[in-house]
Coordinates of C-alpha atoms in Angstrom, one line a residue:
X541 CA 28.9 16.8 38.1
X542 CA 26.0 17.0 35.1
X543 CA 22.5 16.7 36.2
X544 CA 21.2 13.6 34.6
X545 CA 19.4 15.7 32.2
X546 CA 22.0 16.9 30.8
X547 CA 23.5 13.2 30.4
X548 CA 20.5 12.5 28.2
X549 CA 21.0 12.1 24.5
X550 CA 19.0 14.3 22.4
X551 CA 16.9 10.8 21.6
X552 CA 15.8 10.5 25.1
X553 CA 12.1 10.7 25.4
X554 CA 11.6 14.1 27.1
X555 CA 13.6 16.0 24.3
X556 CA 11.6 14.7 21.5
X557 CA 8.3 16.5 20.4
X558 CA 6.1 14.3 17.9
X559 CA 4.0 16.2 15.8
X560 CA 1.4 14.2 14.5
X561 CA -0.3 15.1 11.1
X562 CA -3.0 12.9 10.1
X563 CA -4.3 9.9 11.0
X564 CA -6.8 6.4 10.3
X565 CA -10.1 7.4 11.2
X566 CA -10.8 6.6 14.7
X567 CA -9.0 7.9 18.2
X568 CA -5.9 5.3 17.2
X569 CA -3.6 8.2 16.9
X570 CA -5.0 9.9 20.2
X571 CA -4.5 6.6 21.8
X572 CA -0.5 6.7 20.1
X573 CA -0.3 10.4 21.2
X574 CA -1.4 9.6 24.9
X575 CA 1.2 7.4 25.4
X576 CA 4.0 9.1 23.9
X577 CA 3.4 11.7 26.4
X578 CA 3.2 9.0 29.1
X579 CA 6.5 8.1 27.8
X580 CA 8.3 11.8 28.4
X581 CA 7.9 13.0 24.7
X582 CA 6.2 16.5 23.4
X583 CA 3.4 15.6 21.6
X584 CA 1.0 17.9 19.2
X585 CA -1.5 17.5 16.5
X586 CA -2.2 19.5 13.4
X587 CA -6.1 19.6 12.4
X588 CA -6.9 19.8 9.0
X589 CA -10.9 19.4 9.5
X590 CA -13.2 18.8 12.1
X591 CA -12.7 14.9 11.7
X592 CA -9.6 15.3 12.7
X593 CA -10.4 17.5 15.6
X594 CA -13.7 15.4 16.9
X595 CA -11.0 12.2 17.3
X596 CA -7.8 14.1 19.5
X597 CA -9.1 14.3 22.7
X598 CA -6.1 16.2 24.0
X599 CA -7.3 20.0 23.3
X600 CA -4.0 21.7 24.6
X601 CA -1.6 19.9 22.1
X602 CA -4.2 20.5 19.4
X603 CA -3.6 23.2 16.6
X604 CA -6.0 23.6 13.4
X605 CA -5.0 24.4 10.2
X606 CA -7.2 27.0 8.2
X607 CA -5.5 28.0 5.4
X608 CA -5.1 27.4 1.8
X609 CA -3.7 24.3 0.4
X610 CA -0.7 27.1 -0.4
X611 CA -0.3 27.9 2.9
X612 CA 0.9 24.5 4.5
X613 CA 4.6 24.4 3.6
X614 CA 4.4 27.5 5.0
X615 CA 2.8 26.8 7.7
X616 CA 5.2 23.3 8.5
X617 CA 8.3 25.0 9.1
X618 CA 6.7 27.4 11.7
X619 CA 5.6 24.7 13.6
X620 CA 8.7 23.0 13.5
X621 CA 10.7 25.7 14.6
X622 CA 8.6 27.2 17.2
X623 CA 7.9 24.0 18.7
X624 CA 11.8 22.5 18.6
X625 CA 9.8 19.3 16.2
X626 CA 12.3 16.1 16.5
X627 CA 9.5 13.2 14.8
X628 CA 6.8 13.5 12.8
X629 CA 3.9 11.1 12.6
X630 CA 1.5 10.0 9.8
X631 CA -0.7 7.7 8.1
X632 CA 0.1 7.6 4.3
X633 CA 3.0 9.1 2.4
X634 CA 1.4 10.4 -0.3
X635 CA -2.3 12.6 -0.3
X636 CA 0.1 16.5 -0.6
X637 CA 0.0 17.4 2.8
X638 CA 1.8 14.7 3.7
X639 CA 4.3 14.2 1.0
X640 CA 5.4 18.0 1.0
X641 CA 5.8 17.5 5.4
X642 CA 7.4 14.3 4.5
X643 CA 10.4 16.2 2.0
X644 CA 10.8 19.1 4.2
X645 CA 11.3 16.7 7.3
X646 CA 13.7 15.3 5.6
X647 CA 15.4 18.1 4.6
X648 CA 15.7 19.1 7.8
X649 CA 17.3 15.4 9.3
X650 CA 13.5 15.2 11.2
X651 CA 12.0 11.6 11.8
X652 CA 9.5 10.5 9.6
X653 CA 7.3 7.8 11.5
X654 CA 5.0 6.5 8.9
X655 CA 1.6 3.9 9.4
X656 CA -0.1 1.9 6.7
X657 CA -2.1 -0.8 6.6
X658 CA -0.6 -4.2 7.2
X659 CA 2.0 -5.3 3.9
X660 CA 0.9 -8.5 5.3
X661 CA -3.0 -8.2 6.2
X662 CA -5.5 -8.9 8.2
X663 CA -3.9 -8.5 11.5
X664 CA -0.3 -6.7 11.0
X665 CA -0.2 -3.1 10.2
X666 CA 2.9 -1.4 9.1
X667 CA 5.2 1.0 10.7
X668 CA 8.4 2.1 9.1
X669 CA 10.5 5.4 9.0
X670 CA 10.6 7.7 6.0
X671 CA 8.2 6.0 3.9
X672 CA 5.9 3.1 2.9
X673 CA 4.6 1.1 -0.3
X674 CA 6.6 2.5 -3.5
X675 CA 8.7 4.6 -1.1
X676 CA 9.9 2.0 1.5
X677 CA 13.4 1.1 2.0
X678 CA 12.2 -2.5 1.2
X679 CA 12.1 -1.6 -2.3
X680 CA 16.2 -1.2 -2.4
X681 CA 16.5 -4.2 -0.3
X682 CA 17.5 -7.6 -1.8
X683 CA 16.1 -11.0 -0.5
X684 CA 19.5 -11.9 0.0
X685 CA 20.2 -8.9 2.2
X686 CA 17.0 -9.5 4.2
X687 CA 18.4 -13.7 4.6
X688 CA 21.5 -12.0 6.2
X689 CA 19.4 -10.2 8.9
X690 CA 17.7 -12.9 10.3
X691 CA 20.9 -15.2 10.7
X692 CA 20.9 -13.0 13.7
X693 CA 17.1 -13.9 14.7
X694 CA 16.0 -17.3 15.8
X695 CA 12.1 -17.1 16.6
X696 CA 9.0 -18.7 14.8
X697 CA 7.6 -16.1 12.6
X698 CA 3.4 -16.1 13.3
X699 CA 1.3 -18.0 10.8
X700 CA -1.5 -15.1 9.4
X701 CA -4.9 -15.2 11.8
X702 CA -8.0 -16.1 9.7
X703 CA -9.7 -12.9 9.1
X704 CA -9.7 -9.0 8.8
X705 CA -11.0 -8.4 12.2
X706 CA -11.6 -4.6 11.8
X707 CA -13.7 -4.2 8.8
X708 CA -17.4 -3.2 10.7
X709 CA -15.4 -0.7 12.8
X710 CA -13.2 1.1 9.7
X711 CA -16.8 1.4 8.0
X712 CA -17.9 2.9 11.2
X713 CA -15.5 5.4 11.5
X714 CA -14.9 6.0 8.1
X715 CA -18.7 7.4 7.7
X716 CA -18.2 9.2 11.6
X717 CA -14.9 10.6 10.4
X718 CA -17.0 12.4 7.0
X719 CA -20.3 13.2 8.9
X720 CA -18.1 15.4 11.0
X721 CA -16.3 16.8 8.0
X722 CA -19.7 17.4 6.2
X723 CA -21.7 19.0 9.1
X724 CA -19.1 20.2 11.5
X725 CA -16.5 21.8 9.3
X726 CA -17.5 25.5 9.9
X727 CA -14.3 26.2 10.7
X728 CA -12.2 24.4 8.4
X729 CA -13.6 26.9 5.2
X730 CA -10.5 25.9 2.9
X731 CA -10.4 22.2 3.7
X732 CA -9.6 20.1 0.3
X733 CA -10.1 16.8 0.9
X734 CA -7.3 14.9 -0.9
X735 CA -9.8 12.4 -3.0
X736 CA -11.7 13.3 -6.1
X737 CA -14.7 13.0 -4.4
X738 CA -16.3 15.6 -2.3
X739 CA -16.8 15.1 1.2
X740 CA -20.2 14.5 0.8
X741 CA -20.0 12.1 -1.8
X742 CA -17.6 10.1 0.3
X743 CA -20.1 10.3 3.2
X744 CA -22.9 9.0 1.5
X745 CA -20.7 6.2 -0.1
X746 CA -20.1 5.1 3.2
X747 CA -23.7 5.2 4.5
X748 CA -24.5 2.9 1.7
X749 CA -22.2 0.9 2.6
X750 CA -23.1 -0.2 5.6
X751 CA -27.0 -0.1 5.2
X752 CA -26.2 -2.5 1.6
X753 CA -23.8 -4.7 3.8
X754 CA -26.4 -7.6 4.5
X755 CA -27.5 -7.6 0.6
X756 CA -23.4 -7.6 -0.7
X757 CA -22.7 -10.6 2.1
X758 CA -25.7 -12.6 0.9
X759 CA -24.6 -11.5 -3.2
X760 CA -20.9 -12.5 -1.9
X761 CA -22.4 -15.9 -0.5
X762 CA -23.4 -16.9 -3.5
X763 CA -20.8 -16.0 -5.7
X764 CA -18.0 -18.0 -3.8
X765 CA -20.3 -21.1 -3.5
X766 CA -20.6 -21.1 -6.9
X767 CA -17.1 -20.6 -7.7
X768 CA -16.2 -23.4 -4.7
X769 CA -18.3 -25.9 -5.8
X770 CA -18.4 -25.3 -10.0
X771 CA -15.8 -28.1 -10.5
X772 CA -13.6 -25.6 -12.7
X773 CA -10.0 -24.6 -12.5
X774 CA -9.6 -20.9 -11.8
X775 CA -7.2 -17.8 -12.0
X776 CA -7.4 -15.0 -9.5
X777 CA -7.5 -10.8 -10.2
X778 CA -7.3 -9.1 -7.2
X779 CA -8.6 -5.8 -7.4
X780 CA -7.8 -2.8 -5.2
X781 CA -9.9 0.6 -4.3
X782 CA -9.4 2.6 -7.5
X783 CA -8.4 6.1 -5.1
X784 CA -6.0 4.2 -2.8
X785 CA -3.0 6.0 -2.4
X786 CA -0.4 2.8 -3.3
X787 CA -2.5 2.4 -6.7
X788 CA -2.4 5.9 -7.7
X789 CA 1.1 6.7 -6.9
X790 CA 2.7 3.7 -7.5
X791 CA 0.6 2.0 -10.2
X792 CA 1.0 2.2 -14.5
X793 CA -2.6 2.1 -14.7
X794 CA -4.8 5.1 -14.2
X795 CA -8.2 3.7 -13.0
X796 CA -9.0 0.0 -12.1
X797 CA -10.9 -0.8 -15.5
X798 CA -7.8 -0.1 -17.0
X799 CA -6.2 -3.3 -15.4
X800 CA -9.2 -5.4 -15.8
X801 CA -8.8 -4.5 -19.3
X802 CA -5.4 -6.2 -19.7
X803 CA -6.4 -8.9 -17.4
X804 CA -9.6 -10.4 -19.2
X805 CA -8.6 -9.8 -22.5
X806 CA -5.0 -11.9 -21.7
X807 CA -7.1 -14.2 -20.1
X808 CA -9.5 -14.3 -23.2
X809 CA -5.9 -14.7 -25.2
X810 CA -4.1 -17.3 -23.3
X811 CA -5.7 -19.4 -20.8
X812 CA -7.5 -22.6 -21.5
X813 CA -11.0 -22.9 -22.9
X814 CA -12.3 -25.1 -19.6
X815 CA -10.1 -22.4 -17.1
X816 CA -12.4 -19.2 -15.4
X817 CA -11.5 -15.6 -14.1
X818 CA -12.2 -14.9 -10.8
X819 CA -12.5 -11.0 -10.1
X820 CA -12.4 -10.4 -6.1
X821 CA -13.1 -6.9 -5.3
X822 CA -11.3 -4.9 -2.4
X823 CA -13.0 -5.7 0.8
X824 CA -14.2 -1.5 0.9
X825 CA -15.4 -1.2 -2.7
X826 CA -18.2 0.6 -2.7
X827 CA -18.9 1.2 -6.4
X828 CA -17.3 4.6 -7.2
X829 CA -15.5 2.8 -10.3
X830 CA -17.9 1.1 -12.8
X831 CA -16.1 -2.2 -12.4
X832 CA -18.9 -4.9 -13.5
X833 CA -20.9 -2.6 -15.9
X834 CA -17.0 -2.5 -17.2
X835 CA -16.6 -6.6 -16.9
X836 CA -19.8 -7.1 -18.3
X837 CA -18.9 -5.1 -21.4
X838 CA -15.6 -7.1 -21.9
X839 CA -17.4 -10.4 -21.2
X840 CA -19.8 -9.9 -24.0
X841 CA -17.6 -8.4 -26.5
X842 CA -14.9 -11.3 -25.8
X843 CA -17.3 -14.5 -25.7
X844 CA -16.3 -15.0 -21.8
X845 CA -19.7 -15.3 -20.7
X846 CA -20.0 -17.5 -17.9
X847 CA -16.1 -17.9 -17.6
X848 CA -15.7 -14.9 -15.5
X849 CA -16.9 -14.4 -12.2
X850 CA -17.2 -11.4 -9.4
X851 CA -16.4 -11.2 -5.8
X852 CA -17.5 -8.6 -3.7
X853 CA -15.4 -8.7 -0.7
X854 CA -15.3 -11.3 2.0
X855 CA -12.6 -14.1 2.5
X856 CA -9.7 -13.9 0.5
X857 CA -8.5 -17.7 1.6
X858 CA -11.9 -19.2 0.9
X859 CA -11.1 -18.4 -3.1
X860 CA -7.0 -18.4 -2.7
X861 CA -7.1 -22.3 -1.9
X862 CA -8.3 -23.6 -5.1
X863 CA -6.0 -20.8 -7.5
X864 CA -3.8 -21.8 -10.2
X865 CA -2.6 -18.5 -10.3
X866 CA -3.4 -14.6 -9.3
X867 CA -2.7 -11.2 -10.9
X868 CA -2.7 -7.7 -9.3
X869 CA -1.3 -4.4 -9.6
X870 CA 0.4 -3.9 -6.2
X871 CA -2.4 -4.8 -3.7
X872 CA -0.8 -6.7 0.0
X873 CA -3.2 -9.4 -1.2
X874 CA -0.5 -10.5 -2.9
X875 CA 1.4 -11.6 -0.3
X876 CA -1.3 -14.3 0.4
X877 CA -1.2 -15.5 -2.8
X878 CA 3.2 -15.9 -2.6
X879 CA 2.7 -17.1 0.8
X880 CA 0.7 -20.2 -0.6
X881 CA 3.2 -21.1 -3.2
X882 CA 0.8 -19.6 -5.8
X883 CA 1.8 -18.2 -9.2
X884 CA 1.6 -14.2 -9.0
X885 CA 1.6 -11.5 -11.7
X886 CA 1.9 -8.0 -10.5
X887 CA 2.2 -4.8 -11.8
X888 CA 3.9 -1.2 -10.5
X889 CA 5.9 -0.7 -7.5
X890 CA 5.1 -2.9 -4.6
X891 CA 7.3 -4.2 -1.4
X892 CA 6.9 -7.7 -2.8
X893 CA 7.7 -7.4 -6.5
X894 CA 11.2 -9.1 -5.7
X895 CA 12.5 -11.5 -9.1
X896 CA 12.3 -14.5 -6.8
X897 CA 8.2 -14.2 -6.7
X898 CA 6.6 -11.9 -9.3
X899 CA 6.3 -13.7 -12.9
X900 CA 7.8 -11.6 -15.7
X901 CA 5.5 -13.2 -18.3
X902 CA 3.6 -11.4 -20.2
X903 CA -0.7 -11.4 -19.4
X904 CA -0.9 -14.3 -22.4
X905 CA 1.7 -16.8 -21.1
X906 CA 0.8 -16.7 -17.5
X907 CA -2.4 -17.9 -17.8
X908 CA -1.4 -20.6 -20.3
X909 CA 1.4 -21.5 -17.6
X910 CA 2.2 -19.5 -14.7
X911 CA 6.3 -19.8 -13.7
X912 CA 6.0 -20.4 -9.8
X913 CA 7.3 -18.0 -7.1
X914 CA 10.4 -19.4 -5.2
X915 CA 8.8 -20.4 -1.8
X916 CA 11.8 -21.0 0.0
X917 CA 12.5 -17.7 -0.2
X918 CA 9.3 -15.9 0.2
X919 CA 9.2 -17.5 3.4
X920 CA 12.4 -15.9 4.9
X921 CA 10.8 -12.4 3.2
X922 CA 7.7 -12.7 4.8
X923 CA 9.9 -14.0 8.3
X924 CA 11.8 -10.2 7.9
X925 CA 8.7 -8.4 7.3
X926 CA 7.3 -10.0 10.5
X927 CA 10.3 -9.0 12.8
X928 CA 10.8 -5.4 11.4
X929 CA 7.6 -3.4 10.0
X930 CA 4.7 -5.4 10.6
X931 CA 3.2 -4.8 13.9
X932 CA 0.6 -7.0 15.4
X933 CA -2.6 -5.1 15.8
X934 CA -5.3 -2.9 13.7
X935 CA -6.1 0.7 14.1
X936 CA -9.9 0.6 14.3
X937 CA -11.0 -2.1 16.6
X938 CA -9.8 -1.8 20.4
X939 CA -8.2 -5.1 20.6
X940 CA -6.8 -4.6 18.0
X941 CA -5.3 -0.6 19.0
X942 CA -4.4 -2.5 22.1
X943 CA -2.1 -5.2 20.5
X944 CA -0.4 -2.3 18.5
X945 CA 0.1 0.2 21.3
X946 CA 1.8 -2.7 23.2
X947 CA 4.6 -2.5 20.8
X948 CA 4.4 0.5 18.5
X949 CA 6.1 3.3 21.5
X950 CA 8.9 1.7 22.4
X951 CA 9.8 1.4 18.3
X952 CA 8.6 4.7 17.6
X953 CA 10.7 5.9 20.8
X954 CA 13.8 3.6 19.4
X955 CA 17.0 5.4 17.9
X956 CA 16.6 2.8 15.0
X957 CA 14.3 2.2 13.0
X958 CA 12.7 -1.4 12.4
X959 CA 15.2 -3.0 9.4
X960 CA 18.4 -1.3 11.3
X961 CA 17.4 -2.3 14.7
X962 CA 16.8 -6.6 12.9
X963 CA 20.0 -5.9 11.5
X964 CA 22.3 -4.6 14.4
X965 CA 20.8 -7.4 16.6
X966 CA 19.0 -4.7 19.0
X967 CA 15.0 -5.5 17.6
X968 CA 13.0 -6.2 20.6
X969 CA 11.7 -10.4 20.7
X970 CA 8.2 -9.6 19.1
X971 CA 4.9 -11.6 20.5
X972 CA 3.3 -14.5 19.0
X973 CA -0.2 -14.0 17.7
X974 CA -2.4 -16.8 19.0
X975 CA -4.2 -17.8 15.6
X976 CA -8.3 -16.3 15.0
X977 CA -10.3 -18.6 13.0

């Protein structure tokens, strides 16, 4: 009679070996790691600088890489064959080391386990197989196909919690995660970080980001109150970080000042005299792109003065509640804006550019009269997005790791992935967020 080991399937947890490439800053993927090998599974780590290493506390399943750029496909396919890799595991599709690991695991039938942050923000992140933003199998996917999949679900979906949660902490390790790179990377010689910045650049950004945050929350302050209490209609442009990976790669603008040059001067074209333009900046700007110098200039040379405003950060629902409308590239914000009934103009690939909610006008007509998203059916998107790749949780504060790990295993561990398991009727019953105002 076969030992049950040799019943096992080859999905069983002590024949699969997760190698995990890299991560969000902070010990979240040491924390995933841990309890994959809890679980049964193989798990190892490739190192690609010393921020990487200071945040795997497991040194035996740890293995730097110290070569070239070059070097890495190289490189890959060693490790997978000496080490017998099943699953790999990574934040981010896109910077090179990740999208050639990415195409060669998929060459080779390997699973691609893939993190982002949350399509539906502040307290879901995402987890789906094979890839994310302009690469996810939501993209392909119709609202129609998505209705069919829940006829076989019957739960509540969550109402979003009130606020980020996170943002202190991802500052915090952000700037930990580049003071290791920038002092400790001695032996890391032909690390190449995957930003145009250099790591020291990026470092000091991040100091001044948090010794400025009590000056940009008092700025931010007084910004919204005047916007709240002005007594004029406004439309929304939600801006995103200029270097984020979901703007470069799946975006038809080139830097952020580019869009804002589109927006203002179809606002300028098309929206009533008495309406303003509200410019909220991502909640991590930290003034790499010249974005008000930039809306200054257009300002003046269009006659807008006092017409259009800046954000820095903060609240998104504090300015989304009073919005005729909102524009965007492809920033998750958006899915704040659709799931208020709001009028939403986006641009380049994004998870929730479906006909049903995006307006095809052009920059002109949607501020002169915004077509308005079908709610109906926004909320049986956002409903399938809830039950399949959005994971309660965050991946820098420890409630918020420990909401995720509660859930995150036993999917990662799962022969299907998210949209397959909602659709077979196999998806686990996921937990009800109790709401955080």
């Amino acid at each position: 009679m076969p030992s049950i080991k040799d019943q096992m399937t080859p999905h069983a947890p002590d024949a699969r070996v997760f190698l995990f490439l890299q991560g969000p800053h902070g010990p979240f993927f040491n924390r995933l790691g841990a309890m994959l090998r809890k679980a049964g599974a193989t798990v190892w780590r490739v190192g690609f600088n010393a921020g990487d290493r200071a945040f795997w506390f497991h040194p035996d399943s740890y293995i730097p890489f110290r070569g070239v750029p070059d070097d890495w496909g190289g490189t890959f396919c060693k490790l997978v064959d000496e080490k017998g890799v099943t699953d790999i595991v990574l934040y981010g599709d896109v910077r090179p080391i990740h999208a050639e690991a990415v195409a060669e695991a998929k060459r080779r039938g390997i699973t691609v386990h893939v993190f982002e942050e949350g399509y539906m923000r502040p307290y879901w992140v995402t987890y789906e197989r094979g890839g994310t933003n302009g690469h996810s199998r939501l993209m392909d996917m119709s609202v129609a196909q998505m209705q069919d999949a829940l006829a076989l679900s019957d739960i509540e979906a969550p109402l979003p919690p009130g606020h980020w949660g996170d943002m202190r902490q991802h500052v915090f390790y952000g700037a930990l995660y580049h003071w290791f790179v920038m002092f400790r990377n001695g032996g890391y010689r032909n690390f190449q970080p995957h930003r145009a910045l250099t790591v020291g650049q990026e470092f000091g950004l991040y100091i001044r980001r948090l010794l400025l945050m009590p000056v940009h929350t008092l700025d931010r302050i007084q910004a919204t109150w005047r916007i709240r209490y002005g007594g004029f209609p406004y439309h929304l442009a939600l801006l995103q970080l200029e270097h984020d990976s979901s703007f470069q790669e799946h975006s038809p603008f080139a830097s952020m000042t580019e869009f804002l040059d589109v927006v203002i001067r179809g606002f300028a074209s098309g929206a009533p005299a008495h309406h303003h333009l509200v410019i909220k900046a991502h909640p991590l700007e930290d003034g790499r792109a010249p974005i008000r110098r930039h809306i200054s200039a257009l300002m003046t040379e269009l006659g807008l003065k006092g017409r259009v405003h800046y954000v820095r950060g903060g609240k998104l629902a504090q300015l989304l509640n009073d919005a005729r409308s909102a524009v965007t590239v492809n920033s998750t914000a958006a899915q704040q804006v659709l799931w208020r009934g709001i009028p939403l103009k986006g641009f380049g690939r994004a998870v929730f550019a479906k006909p049903e909610f995006v307006s095809d006008q052009t920059m002109p007509e949607f501020f002169a009269g915004a077509s308005r998203p079908d709610n109906k059916a926004y909320k049986d998107y956002r409903r399938y997005l809830l039950e399949t790749s959005q994971l309660p949780g965050g991946f820098y504060s420890a409630r918020g790791r420990r909401q995720l790990l509660r859930q995150v295993v036993d999917m990662m561990l799962s022969d299907e992935d998210p949209y397959d398991a909602l659709g077979s009727g196999t998806a686990a019953p996921r937990q009800q967020l109790r709401l955080v105002t």
